[in-house]
XYZ file of C-alpha atoms in Angstrom:
200
model
C 48.914 -25.175 28.242
C 45.376 -25.858 29.364
C 44.256 -22.421 28.826
C 43.433 -20.153 25.884
C 45.853 -17.128 25.351
C 44.847 -14.033 23.474
C 47.483 -11.399 23.350
C 46.186 -7.880 22.663
C 48.621 -6.957 19.797
C 48.512 -3.200 19.700
C 50.658 -0.119 19.125
C 52.926 0.923 16.096
C 56.166 -0.707 14.643
C 57.521 -0.357 18.131
C 55.761 -3.625 19.148
C 54.838 -5.257 15.979
C 58.181 -7.150 15.682
C 57.711 -8.790 19.039
C 54.160 -9.851 18.262
C 55.521 -11.377 14.832
C 58.180 -13.157 17.047
C 55.539 -14.621 19.239
C 53.660 -15.958 16.296
C 56.748 -17.425 14.666
C 57.548 -19.060 18.119
C 53.885 -20.446 18.366
C 53.991 -21.688 14.914
C 57.315 -23.480 15.419
C 55.751 -25.164 18.763
C 52.643 -25.918 16.803
C 50.618 -24.108 19.631
C 46.848 -24.270 19.107
C 45.873 -22.305 21.984
C 47.660 -19.058 21.319
C 45.991 -16.200 19.476
C 46.642 -12.376 18.884
C 43.980 -9.573 18.687
C 45.850 -7.676 16.007
C 45.752 -3.864 16.252
C 49.103 -2.650 15.200
C 49.331 0.631 13.041
C 51.848 1.976 10.587
C 53.320 5.517 11.132
C 54.228 6.384 7.473
C 50.884 5.753 5.910
C 49.191 7.704 8.551
C 51.509 10.662 7.991
C 50.877 10.433 4.317
C 47.251 10.382 4.491
C 47.323 13.262 7.094
C 49.390 15.472 4.663
C 47.497 14.515 1.511
C 44.344 16.147 2.867
C 46.067 19.500 2.037
C 44.612 21.631 4.960
C 46.887 20.353 7.902
C 48.660 23.107 9.670
C 51.646 21.029 10.497
C 55.145 22.644 9.800
C 57.402 19.669 10.572
C 57.415 16.293 12.541
C 59.372 15.242 15.768
C 59.514 11.642 14.734
C 59.278 8.960 17.464
C 62.437 7.350 18.528
C 61.007 3.994 19.468
C 59.231 3.603 16.205
C 62.250 4.854 14.359
C 64.472 2.268 15.865
C 62.607 -0.248 13.715
C 61.829 1.589 10.713
C 64.898 3.548 10.369
C 65.370 7.419 10.084
C 65.245 7.255 6.247
C 61.647 5.875 6.313
C 60.690 9.413 6.850
C 62.384 10.679 3.589
C 59.108 10.530 1.418
C 57.423 12.799 3.924
C 60.210 15.382 3.809
C 60.521 15.182 -0.140
C 57.021 14.746 -1.291
C 55.421 17.283 1.215
C 58.321 19.271 2.088
C 58.003 18.728 5.675
C 61.269 18.487 7.839
C 61.372 15.388 9.960
C 63.826 15.051 13.086
C 63.993 11.584 14.887
C 64.418 12.094 18.570
C 64.703 10.033 21.920
C 62.625 10.755 25.006
C 65.095 12.308 27.302
C 64.198 16.156 27.653
C 67.614 17.170 26.257
C 67.218 14.883 23.267
C 63.761 16.219 22.610
C 64.748 19.868 22.966
C 67.743 19.253 20.488
C 65.142 17.640 18.097
C 62.616 20.523 18.456
C 65.416 23.148 17.934
C 66.718 21.516 14.768
C 63.135 21.246 13.380
C 62.705 25.015 14.099
C 66.059 25.562 12.212
C 64.938 23.518 9.178
C 61.603 25.147 8.956
C 63.247 28.714 9.092
C 65.555 27.986 6.295
C 62.696 26.135 4.209
C 64.803 23.045 4.274
C 62.767 19.679 4.200
C 65.317 17.203 5.334
C 65.372 14.212 7.544
C 67.663 14.346 10.614
C 68.442 12.097 13.245
C 69.294 13.378 16.905
C 69.070 9.873 18.527
C 71.906 7.909 16.573
C 72.506 6.025 19.646
C 69.402 3.759 19.109
C 68.263 4.696 15.386
C 70.158 3.867 12.223
C 69.352 5.010 8.680
C 67.741 1.806 7.727
C 66.204 0.640 11.013
C 66.383 -2.923 12.499
C 66.747 -5.417 9.712
C 65.836 -8.480 12.001
C 62.662 -6.842 13.276
C 61.688 -5.554 9.680
C 62.024 -9.266 8.450
C 59.755 -10.747 11.263
C 57.181 -8.101 10.447
C 57.373 -8.971 6.558
C 57.249 -12.829 7.136
C 54.056 -12.471 9.622
C 51.968 -9.381 8.762
C 50.682 -7.695 5.732
C 49.569 -3.898 5.519
C 45.761 -3.627 5.561
C 43.189 -0.793 6.077
C 42.709 0.375 9.577
C 40.467 2.516 11.619
C 42.057 5.428 13.453
C 40.300 6.856 16.311
C 38.426 10.078 15.222
C 40.004 9.879 11.771
C 38.065 7.120 10.087
C 39.765 4.415 7.808
C 43.271 5.020 6.726
C 44.475 2.691 3.771
C 47.191 0.239 4.487
C 47.985 1.817 7.757
C 47.553 -1.236 9.945
C 48.875 -4.819 9.876
C 47.188 -7.863 9.667
C 48.314 -11.642 9.635
C 49.307 -13.164 6.331
C 47.613 -16.300 5.314
C 50.066 -18.797 6.830
C 49.628 -17.311 10.026
C 45.769 -16.643 10.020
C 44.906 -19.304 12.424
C 46.538 -17.136 15.270
C 43.970 -14.462 14.513
C 41.591 -14.088 17.512
C 38.919 -12.116 15.531
C 38.856 -14.996 12.902
C 38.976 -17.983 15.405
C 36.343 -16.461 17.847
C 34.283 -14.822 15.298
C 34.518 -11.376 16.654
C 33.336 -8.451 14.830
C 34.685 -5.025 15.873
C 32.178 -2.091 16.438
C 32.257 1.073 14.642
C 34.706 3.991 15.769
C 32.887 5.980 18.667
C 33.805 9.591 19.485
C 32.260 10.906 22.658
C 30.432 14.162 22.148
C 32.356 17.343 22.209
C 35.560 15.142 22.004
C 37.858 16.793 19.219
C 40.745 14.272 19.422
C 40.592 13.891 15.667
C 41.411 17.628 15.429
C 44.075 17.841 17.745
C 45.700 14.605 16.115
C 45.439 16.609 12.745
C 46.965 19.802 14.326
C 43.757 21.627 13.387
C 43.127 22.808 17.145
C 45.414 22.850 20.201
C 44.962 20.252 22.840
C 43.551 22.601 25.238
C 40.694 23.285 22.971
C 39.400 19.778 23.392
């Protein structure tokens, strides 16, 4: 209680509910020494921006189980319907990943842009309503900088006005620098499927 705590609040929808929960607890306790450095990203807006470029050689998506636990398998429906890209939610055990890859290959071969879930033990169609409610209460979508891809509109999360006092950037007057890509690095192209990882 005598120190100042800054939590690096990063990653996708996987961890943002826990960050939101921490903010709600700090608000309840009237804590004045707890802040977060918000760096959360949203998966679906990034996928939509990637595909809207039109020149991305991606046939399908093996969707992350940990994110999908929160947002639900049906969150990927717009990707399948609008961009005609099959999406399969899988867990992280080798057999489960292979099952997801096999199903993706079958969907691509059949030209069937559908959403499937091979991780039903953890992922439901609509996600985790409690986690989603916490995120909605504390955060609002905002433009975000993605490594080697520039700014993607509404692909990040920032604190809503009632919780802005917990934002470390605002409280300490911190300005983040520009995205830096080391010379010769091709991370952006790898992420977009334009080159193979071994080409980087």
